[in-house]
């Protein structure tokens, strides 16, 4: 039986994305029109899939029939050809080479860096001080990923430069990627900031790579793993450009997701006193006044549920894929070249699987409730061969940071200063002002 395809019209990519960002009701409205909604990106046939079963088919079971979609292609000139954007055999080769950097024993080593960085942030706050939480979490995420990537003296300079430049690259790169090509050549402040930040970051990262080429020492960081990696078939390692592209991919994927998750987590703890009480009780019981460690992760059960609920409620808005051969979605055959839009936000807010989806409820992630979810209903890190390789790193970072900060502080909203939300590829908190209140 063929699944009916509902029609719709979204004439231009930029217009489409502005509608996607405009309100949650847009994706919910598409879901109400069916499991597959055909829309228009100019002359390109585009299919918005709204059900978990088709999300799973696109991302996992039939993933080899797709490549990255048009939005990702627009980003490649700015974000390189690392794992985030590369395709086909090259992507499989690079993924094999990068994978060992995220093995369990490596993440256990990075965990100490995560806790130390979070401890430094918590130690820098003062009772009654008002913090701009999204800025603190952005700086923390850059510090953690930077120290995990680079562990030497020049690496400290690299991390400082990345902290200065990365968000200009991400924010202004988004503007450039979604604008007509001629806009990037105009003498606009947004272009100047993007170009200057890109060049500063490129220069310092390539400097670190060059310095590492002069020795064979394993510094215990991600860059050492990248430069030591060899293709299992050819025996070749990565060129400087390939290593730089992978560093940029790790920075792009590793900073934005965790910074957003941490900021929204503190917001939701403050908005939900019973959730906050349970999280603090668990932290106090597990840590008993000592620093968190990697070995504590299996015991921080409730914090893991809090993090999953943050990832459910505040995911990226869309992923795009392009069919490279005919694909049958429930009797609807997508032609080669068709663009497919998958919306984690849509499936994460589907009341059929997440009742009262705007309510923050960590108990959705009790084992028996998770077992009832269909495949494709929860995809915060994508899925299949293109699932984010750093997902365990990110979840470890968020849980350990929450535990470290919550052991010492409560963050209380500033009266009369509600958080605003800005939308790009995800929902960003803006002006998340919170007062640091000592717990003891």
PDB file of N, CA and C in Angstrom, residues 265-343:
ATOM      1  N   UNK A 265      20.143  22.788  29.664  1.00  0.00           N
ATOM      2  CA  UNK A 265      20.002  21.933  30.848  1.00  0.00           C
ATOM      3  C   UNK A 265      19.895  22.771  32.116  1.00  0.00           C
ATOM      4  N   UNK A 266      20.739  23.787  32.253  1.00  0.00           N
ATOM      5  CA  UNK A 266      20.654  24.639  33.441  1.00  0.00           C
ATOM      6  C   UNK A 266      19.333  25.417  33.455  1.00  0.00           C
ATOM      7  N   UNK A 267      18.878  25.832  32.280  1.00  0.00           N
ATOM      8  CA  UNK A 267      17.584  26.508  32.195  1.00  0.00           C
ATOM      9  C   UNK A 267      16.465  25.583  32.667  1.00  0.00           C
ATOM     10  N   UNK A 268      16.453  24.352  32.187  1.00  0.00           N
ATOM     11  CA  UNK A 268      15.364  23.438  32.533  1.00  0.00           C
ATOM     12  C   UNK A 268      15.433  23.012  34.001  1.00  0.00           C
ATOM     13  N   UNK A 269      16.617  22.849  34.562  1.00  0.00           N
ATOM     14  CA  UNK A 269      16.712  22.540  35.986  1.00  0.00           C
ATOM     15  C   UNK A 269      16.081  23.653  36.815  1.00  0.00           C
ATOM     16  N   UNK A 270      16.350  24.900  36.431  1.00  0.00           N
ATOM     17  CA  UNK A 270      15.789  26.027  37.171  1.00  0.00           C
ATOM     18  C   UNK A 270      14.269  26.122  37.007  1.00  0.00           C
ATOM     19  N   UNK A 271      13.762  25.752  35.837  1.00  0.00           N
ATOM     20  CA  UNK A 271      12.326  25.848  35.568  1.00  0.00           C
ATOM     21  C   UNK A 271      11.543  24.683  36.168  1.00  0.00           C
ATOM     22  N   UNK A 272      12.225  23.633  36.578  1.00  0.00           N
ATOM     23  CA  UNK A 272      11.556  22.424  37.066  1.00  0.00           C
ATOM     24  C   UNK A 272      12.171  22.017  38.404  1.00  0.00           C
ATOM     25  N   UNK A 273      11.673  22.592  39.500  1.00  0.00           N
ATOM     26  CA  UNK A 273      12.294  22.391  40.814  1.00  0.00           C
ATOM     27  C   UNK A 273      12.409  20.928  41.239  1.00  0.00           C
ATOM     28  N   UNK A 274      11.425  20.098  40.911  1.00  0.00           N
ATOM     29  CA  UNK A 274      11.506  18.697  41.316  1.00  0.00           C
ATOM     30  C   UNK A 274      12.614  17.974  40.542  1.00  0.00           C
ATOM     31  N   UNK A 275      12.767  18.312  39.253  1.00  0.00           N
ATOM     32  CA  UNK A 275      13.873  17.741  38.472  1.00  0.00           C
ATOM     33  C   UNK A 275      15.203  18.187  39.078  1.00  0.00           C
ATOM     34  N   UNK A 276      15.309  19.464  39.414  1.00  0.00           N
ATOM     35  CA  UNK A 276      16.538  19.972  40.022  1.00  0.00           C
ATOM     36  C   UNK A 276      16.829  19.266  41.345  1.00  0.00           C
ATOM     37  N   UNK A 277      15.788  19.092  42.182  1.00  0.00           N
ATOM     38  CA  UNK A 277      15.987  18.434  43.476  1.00  0.00           C
ATOM     39  C   UNK A 277      16.518  17.020  43.300  1.00  0.00           C
ATOM     40  N   UNK A 278      15.934  16.275  42.362  1.00  0.00           N
ATOM     41  CA  UNK A 278      16.385  14.896  42.141  1.00  0.00           C
ATOM     42  C   UNK A 278      17.805  14.849  41.580  1.00  0.00           C
ATOM     43  N   UNK A 279      18.131  15.779  40.682  1.00  0.00           N
ATOM     44  CA  UNK A 279      19.482  15.823  40.122  1.00  0.00           C
ATOM     45  C   UNK A 279      20.498  16.134  41.209  1.00  0.00           C
ATOM     46  N   UNK A 280      20.194  17.116  42.063  1.00  0.00           N
ATOM     47  CA  UNK A 280      21.128  17.464  43.134  1.00  0.00           C
ATOM     48  C   UNK A 280      21.283  16.317  44.130  1.00  0.00           C
ATOM     49  N   UNK A 281      20.184  15.642  44.454  1.00  0.00           N
ATOM     50  CA  UNK A 281      20.261  14.518  45.393  1.00  0.00           C
ATOM     51  C   UNK A 281      21.162  13.415  44.842  1.00  0.00           C
ATOM     52  N   UNK A 282      21.038  13.126  43.554  1.00  0.00           N
ATOM     53  CA  UNK A 282      21.893  12.094  42.956  1.00  0.00           C
ATOM     54  C   UNK A 282      23.352  12.504  42.962  1.00  0.00           C
ATOM     55  N   UNK A 283      23.627  13.753  42.598  1.00  0.00           N
ATOM     56  CA  UNK A 283      25.005  14.239  42.587  1.00  0.00           C
ATOM     57  C   UNK A 283      25.610  14.147  43.990  1.00  0.00           C
ATOM     58  N   UNK A 284      24.851  14.573  44.994  1.00  0.00           N
ATOM     59  CA  UNK A 284      25.365  14.533  46.367  1.00  0.00           C
ATOM     60  C   UNK A 284      25.652  13.107  46.806  1.00  0.00           C
ATOM     61  N   UNK A 285      24.777  12.180  46.452  1.00  0.00           N
ATOM     62  CA  UNK A 285      24.962  10.785  46.860  1.00  0.00           C
ATOM     63  C   UNK A 285      26.153  10.152  46.146  1.00  0.00           C
ATOM     64  N   UNK A 286      26.256  10.382  44.852  1.00  0.00           N
ATOM     65  CA  UNK A 286      27.316   9.712  44.075  1.00  0.00           C
ATOM     66  C   UNK A 286      28.681  10.326  44.352  1.00  0.00           C
ATOM     67  N   UNK A 287      28.763  11.646  44.363  1.00  0.00           N
ATOM     68  CA  UNK A 287      30.065  12.295  44.506  1.00  0.00           C
ATOM     69  C   UNK A 287      30.493  12.461  45.965  1.00  0.00           C
ATOM     70  N   UNK A 288      29.539  12.669  46.848  1.00  0.00           N
ATOM     71  CA  UNK A 288      29.845  12.807  48.281  1.00  0.00           C
ATOM     72  C   UNK A 288      30.956  13.827  48.530  1.00  0.00           C
ATOM     73  N   UNK A 289      30.917  14.936  47.771  1.00  0.00           N
ATOM     74  CA  UNK A 289      31.858  16.021  48.006  1.00  0.00           C
ATOM     75  C   UNK A 289      33.172  15.939  47.266  1.00  0.00           C
ATOM     76  N   UNK A 290      33.414  14.865  46.525  1.00  0.00           N
ATOM     77  CA  UNK A 290      34.669  14.745  45.768  1.00  0.00           C
ATOM     78  C   UNK A 290      34.423  15.077  44.298  1.00  0.00           C
ATOM     79  N   UNK A 291      35.498  15.304  43.516  1.00  0.00           N
ATOM     80  CA  UNK A 291      35.321  15.580  42.083  1.00  0.00           C
ATOM     81  C   UNK A 291      34.734  14.379  41.350  1.00  0.00           C
ATOM     82  N   UNK A 292      33.979  14.652  40.306  1.00  0.00           N
ATOM     83  CA  UNK A 292      33.428  13.585  39.460  1.00  0.00           C
ATOM     84  C   UNK A 292      34.540  12.908  38.678  1.00  0.00           C
ATOM     85  N   UNK A 293      34.324  11.644  38.335  1.00  0.00           N
ATOM     86  CA  UNK A 293      35.274  10.879  37.522  1.00  0.00           C
ATOM     87  C   UNK A 293      34.518  10.122  36.438  1.00  0.00           C
ATOM     88  N   UNK A 294      35.266   9.585  35.504  1.00  0.00           N
ATOM     89  CA  UNK A 294      34.670   8.780  34.438  1.00  0.00           C
ATOM     90  C   UNK A 294      33.936   7.576  35.015  1.00  0.00           C
ATOM     91  N   UNK A 295      34.467   7.013  36.090  1.00  0.00           N
ATOM     92  CA  UNK A 295      33.859   5.832  36.696  1.00  0.00           C
ATOM     93  C   UNK A 295      32.513   6.135  37.349  1.00  0.00           C
ATOM     94  N   UNK A 296      32.218   7.414  37.577  1.00  0.00           N
ATOM     95  CA  UNK A 296      30.929   7.778  38.172  1.00  0.00           C
ATOM     96  C   UNK A 296      29.785   7.752  37.164  1.00  0.00           C
ATOM     97  N   UNK A 297      30.091   7.762  35.878  1.00  0.00           N
ATOM     98  CA  UNK A 297      29.044   7.906  34.872  1.00  0.00           C
ATOM     99  C   UNK A 297      27.923   6.871  34.994  1.00  0.00           C
ATOM    100  N   UNK A 298      28.220   5.577  35.189  1.00  0.00           N
ATOM    101  CA  UNK A 298      27.111   4.612  35.287  1.00  0.00           C
ATOM    102  C   UNK A 298      26.205   4.857  36.490  1.00  0.00           C
ATOM    103  N   UNK A 299      26.701   5.586  37.503  1.00  0.00           N
ATOM    104  CA  UNK A 299      25.915   5.836  38.709  1.00  0.00           C
ATOM    105  C   UNK A 299      25.049   7.091  38.581  1.00  0.00           C
ATOM    106  N   UNK A 300      25.366   7.952  37.639  1.00  0.00           N
ATOM    107  CA  UNK A 300      24.613   9.201  37.470  1.00  0.00           C
ATOM    108  C   UNK A 300      23.430   8.958  36.529  1.00  0.00           C
ATOM    109  N   UNK A 301      22.563   8.060  36.940  1.00  0.00           N
ATOM    110  CA  UNK A 301      21.474   7.573  36.101  1.00  0.00           C
ATOM    111  C   UNK A 301      20.484   8.687  35.793  1.00  0.00           C
ATOM    112  N   UNK A 302      20.088   9.429  36.808  1.00  0.00           N
ATOM    113  CA  UNK A 302      19.090  10.467  36.583  1.00  0.00           C
ATOM    114  C   UNK A 302      19.647  11.602  35.737  1.00  0.00           C
ATOM    115  N   UNK A 303      20.904  11.970  35.931  1.00  0.00           N
ATOM    116  CA  UNK A 303      21.505  13.013  35.103  1.00  0.00           C
ATOM    117  C   UNK A 303      21.533  12.599  33.639  1.00  0.00           C
ATOM    118  N   UNK A 304      21.784  11.326  33.373  1.00  0.00           N
ATOM    119  CA  UNK A 304      21.728  10.852  31.986  1.00  0.00           C
ATOM    120  C   UNK A 304      20.328  11.064  31.414  1.00  0.00           C
ATOM    121  N   UNK A 305      19.298  10.806  32.217  1.00  0.00           N
ATOM    122  CA  UNK A 305      17.933  11.011  31.730  1.00  0.00           C
ATOM    123  C   UNK A 305      17.668  12.495  31.480  1.00  0.00           C
ATOM    124  N   UNK A 306      18.181  13.363  32.349  1.00  0.00           N
ATOM    125  CA  UNK A 306      18.050  14.803  32.138  1.00  0.00           C
ATOM    126  C   UNK A 306      18.680  15.207  30.811  1.00  0.00           C
ATOM    127  N   UNK A 307      19.873  14.683  30.536  1.00  0.00           N
ATOM    128  CA  UNK A 307      20.580  15.037  29.300  1.00  0.00           C
ATOM    129  C   UNK A 307      19.809  14.530  28.085  1.00  0.00           C
ATOM    130  N   UNK A 308      19.292  13.316  28.138  1.00  0.00           N
ATOM    131  CA  UNK A 308      18.508  12.806  27.009  1.00  0.00           C
ATOM    132  C   UNK A 308      17.281  13.680  26.762  1.00  0.00           C
ATOM    133  N   UNK A 309      16.649  14.158  27.832  1.00  0.00           N
ATOM    134  CA  UNK A 309      15.464  14.993  27.655  1.00  0.00           C
ATOM    135  C   UNK A 309      15.835  16.348  27.061  1.00  0.00           C
ATOM    136  N   UNK A 310      16.993  16.887  27.433  1.00  0.00           N
ATOM    137  CA  UNK A 310      17.469  18.121  26.793  1.00  0.00           C
ATOM    138  C   UNK A 310      17.707  17.885  25.302  1.00  0.00           C
ATOM    139  N   UNK A 311      18.344  16.772  24.961  1.00  0.00           N
ATOM    140  CA  UNK A 311      18.617  16.464  23.560  1.00  0.00           C
ATOM    141  C   UNK A 311      17.327  16.204  22.780  1.00  0.00           C
ATOM    142  N   UNK A 312      16.311  15.701  23.455  1.00  0.00           N
ATOM    143  CA  UNK A 312      15.021  15.521  22.785  1.00  0.00           C
ATOM    144  C   UNK A 312      14.352  16.865  22.515  1.00  0.00           C
ATOM    145  N   UNK A 313      14.328  17.711  23.523  1.00  0.00           N
ATOM    146  CA  UNK A 313      13.556  18.948  23.416  1.00  0.00           C
ATOM    147  C   UNK A 313      14.256  19.999  22.563  1.00  0.00           C
ATOM    148  N   UNK A 314      15.592  19.988  22.523  1.00  0.00           N
ATOM    149  CA  UNK A 314      16.332  21.042  21.823  1.00  0.00           C
ATOM    150  C   UNK A 314      17.296  20.451  20.793  1.00  0.00           C
ATOM    151  N   UNK A 315      16.810  19.681  19.830  1.00  0.00           N
ATOM    152  CA  UNK A 315      17.707  19.094  18.829  1.00  0.00           C
ATOM    153  C   UNK A 315      17.943  20.056  17.676  1.00  0.00           C
ATOM    154  N   UNK A 316      18.779  19.644  16.732  1.00  0.00           N
ATOM    155  CA  UNK A 316      18.870  20.409  15.494  1.00  0.00           C
ATOM    156  C   UNK A 316      17.536  20.293  14.760  1.00  0.00           C
ATOM    157  N   UNK A 317      17.259  21.299  13.909  1.00  0.00           N
ATOM    158  CA  UNK A 317      15.958  21.345  13.252  1.00  0.00           C
ATOM    159  C   UNK A 317      15.867  20.371  12.093  1.00  0.00           C
ATOM    160  N   UNK A 318      16.867  20.376  11.215  1.00  0.00           N
ATOM    161  CA  UNK A 318      16.756  19.509  10.039  1.00  0.00           C
ATOM    162  C   UNK A 318      18.095  18.872   9.679  1.00  0.00           C
ATOM    163  N   UNK A 319      18.010  17.711   9.067  1.00  0.00           N
ATOM    164  CA  UNK A 319      19.105  17.070   8.343  1.00  0.00           C
ATOM    165  C   UNK A 319      18.632  16.916   6.902  1.00  0.00           C
ATOM    166  N   UNK A 320      19.550  17.025   5.962  1.00  0.00           N
ATOM    167  CA  UNK A 320      19.143  16.871   4.559  1.00  0.00           C
ATOM    168  C   UNK A 320      19.954  15.773   3.890  1.00  0.00           C
ATOM    169  N   UNK A 321      19.283  15.034   3.034  1.00  0.00           N
ATOM    170  CA  UNK A 321      19.918  13.983   2.248  1.00  0.00           C
ATOM    171  C   UNK A 321      19.444  14.117   0.798  1.00  0.00           C
ATOM    172  N   UNK A 322      20.249  13.602  -0.138  1.00  0.00           N
ATOM    173  CA  UNK A 322      19.885  13.587  -1.552  1.00  0.00           C
ATOM    174  C   UNK A 322      19.951  12.144  -2.055  1.00  0.00           C
ATOM    175  N   UNK A 323      18.881  11.688  -2.674  1.00  0.00           N
ATOM    176  CA  UNK A 323      18.845  10.328  -3.203  1.00  0.00           C
ATOM    177  C   UNK A 323      19.791  10.208  -4.399  1.00  0.00           C
ATOM    178  N   UNK A 324      20.615   9.158  -4.407  1.00  0.00           N
ATOM    179  CA  UNK A 324      21.508   8.918  -5.545  1.00  0.00           C
ATOM    180  C   UNK A 324      20.975   7.801  -6.438  1.00  0.00           C
ATOM    181  N   UNK A 325      19.901   7.161  -6.024  1.00  0.00           N
ATOM    182  CA  UNK A 325      19.208   6.148  -6.821  1.00  0.00           C
ATOM    183  C   UNK A 325      17.762   6.117  -6.350  1.00  0.00           C
ATOM    184  N   UNK A 326      16.865   5.465  -7.085  1.00  0.00           N
ATOM    185  CA  UNK A 326      15.472   5.433  -6.632  1.00  0.00           C
ATOM    186  C   UNK A 326      15.347   4.798  -5.249  1.00  0.00           C
ATOM    187  N   UNK A 327      14.524   5.388  -4.404  1.00  0.00           N
ATOM    188  CA  UNK A 327      14.312   4.894  -3.049  1.00  0.00           C
ATOM    189  C   UNK A 327      12.811   4.791  -2.807  1.00  0.00           C
ATOM    190  N   UNK A 328      12.391   3.616  -2.342  1.00  0.00           N
ATOM    191  CA  UNK A 328      10.973   3.369  -2.074  1.00  0.00           C
ATOM    192  C   UNK A 328      10.691   3.626  -0.601  1.00  0.00           C
ATOM    193  N   UNK A 329       9.927   4.685  -0.327  1.00  0.00           N
ATOM    194  CA  UNK A 329       9.491   4.979   1.038  1.00  0.00           C
ATOM    195  C   UNK A 329       8.011   4.636   1.146  1.00  0.00           C
ATOM    196  N   UNK A 330       7.716   3.441   1.606  1.00  0.00           N
ATOM    197  CA  UNK A 330       6.323   3.035   1.803  1.00  0.00           C
ATOM    198  C   UNK A 330       5.483   3.085   0.558  1.00  0.00           C
ATOM    199  N   UNK A 331       6.084   2.801  -0.595  1.00  0.00           N
ATOM    200  CA  UNK A 331       5.361   2.821  -1.855  1.00  0.00           C
ATOM    201  C   UNK A 331       5.521   4.110  -2.629  1.00  0.00           C
ATOM    202  N   UNK A 332       6.061   5.134  -2.002  1.00  0.00           N
ATOM    203  CA  UNK A 332       6.390   6.374  -2.698  1.00  0.00           C
ATOM    204  C   UNK A 332       7.842   6.291  -3.148  1.00  0.00           C
ATOM    205  N   UNK A 333       8.058   6.313  -4.459  1.00  0.00           N
ATOM    206  CA  UNK A 333       9.416   6.156  -4.998  1.00  0.00           C
ATOM    207  C   UNK A 333      10.034   7.528  -5.200  1.00  0.00           C
ATOM    208  N   UNK A 334      11.122   7.774  -4.495  1.00  0.00           N
ATOM    209  CA  UNK A 334      11.859   9.022  -4.640  1.00  0.00           C
ATOM    210  C   UNK A 334      12.802   8.893  -5.827  1.00  0.00           C
ATOM    211  N   UNK A 335      12.793   9.829  -6.764  1.00  0.00           N
ATOM    212  CA  UNK A 335      13.687   9.728  -7.921  1.00  0.00           C
ATOM    213  C   UNK A 335      15.107  10.141  -7.543  1.00  0.00           C
ATOM    214  N   UNK A 336      16.115   9.700  -8.309  1.00  0.00           N
ATOM    215  CA  UNK A 336      17.486  10.165  -8.070  1.00  0.00           C
ATOM    216  C   UNK A 336      17.536  11.693  -8.132  1.00  0.00           C
ATOM    217  N   UNK A 337      18.261  12.278  -7.217  1.00  0.00           N
ATOM    218  CA  UNK A 337      18.358  13.735  -7.153  1.00  0.00           C
ATOM    219  C   UNK A 337      17.354  14.374  -6.220  1.00  0.00           C
ATOM    220  N   UNK A 338      16.373  13.601  -5.759  1.00  0.00           N
ATOM    221  CA  UNK A 338      15.383  14.158  -4.834  1.00  0.00           C
ATOM    222  C   UNK A 338      16.039  14.501  -3.508  1.00  0.00           C
ATOM    223  N   UNK A 339      15.678  15.647  -2.971  1.00  0.00           N
ATOM    224  CA  UNK A 339      16.155  16.047  -1.652  1.00  0.00           C
ATOM    225  C   UNK A 339      15.171  15.546  -0.595  1.00  0.00           C
ATOM    226  N   UNK A 340      15.720  15.075   0.519  1.00  0.00           N
ATOM    227  CA  UNK A 340      14.897  14.597   1.630  1.00  0.00           C
ATOM    228  C   UNK A 340      15.258  15.409   2.866  1.00  0.00           C
ATOM    229  N   UNK A 341      14.259  15.933   3.530  1.00  0.00           N
ATOM    230  CA  UNK A 341      14.454  16.661   4.778  1.00  0.00           C
ATOM    231  C   UNK A 341      13.971  15.784   5.930  1.00  0.00           C
ATOM    232  N   UNK A 342      14.874  15.529   6.862  1.00  0.00           N
ATOM    233  CA  UNK A 342      14.551  14.821   8.102  1.00  0.00           C
ATOM    234  C   UNK A 342      14.622  15.848   9.223  1.00  0.00           C
ATOM    235  N   UNK A 343      13.597  15.905  10.041  1.00  0.00           N
ATOM    236  CA  UNK A 343      13.585  16.873  11.136  1.00  0.00           C
ATOM    237  C   UNK A 343      13.612  16.158  12.479  1.00  0.00           C
TER     238      UNK A 343
END
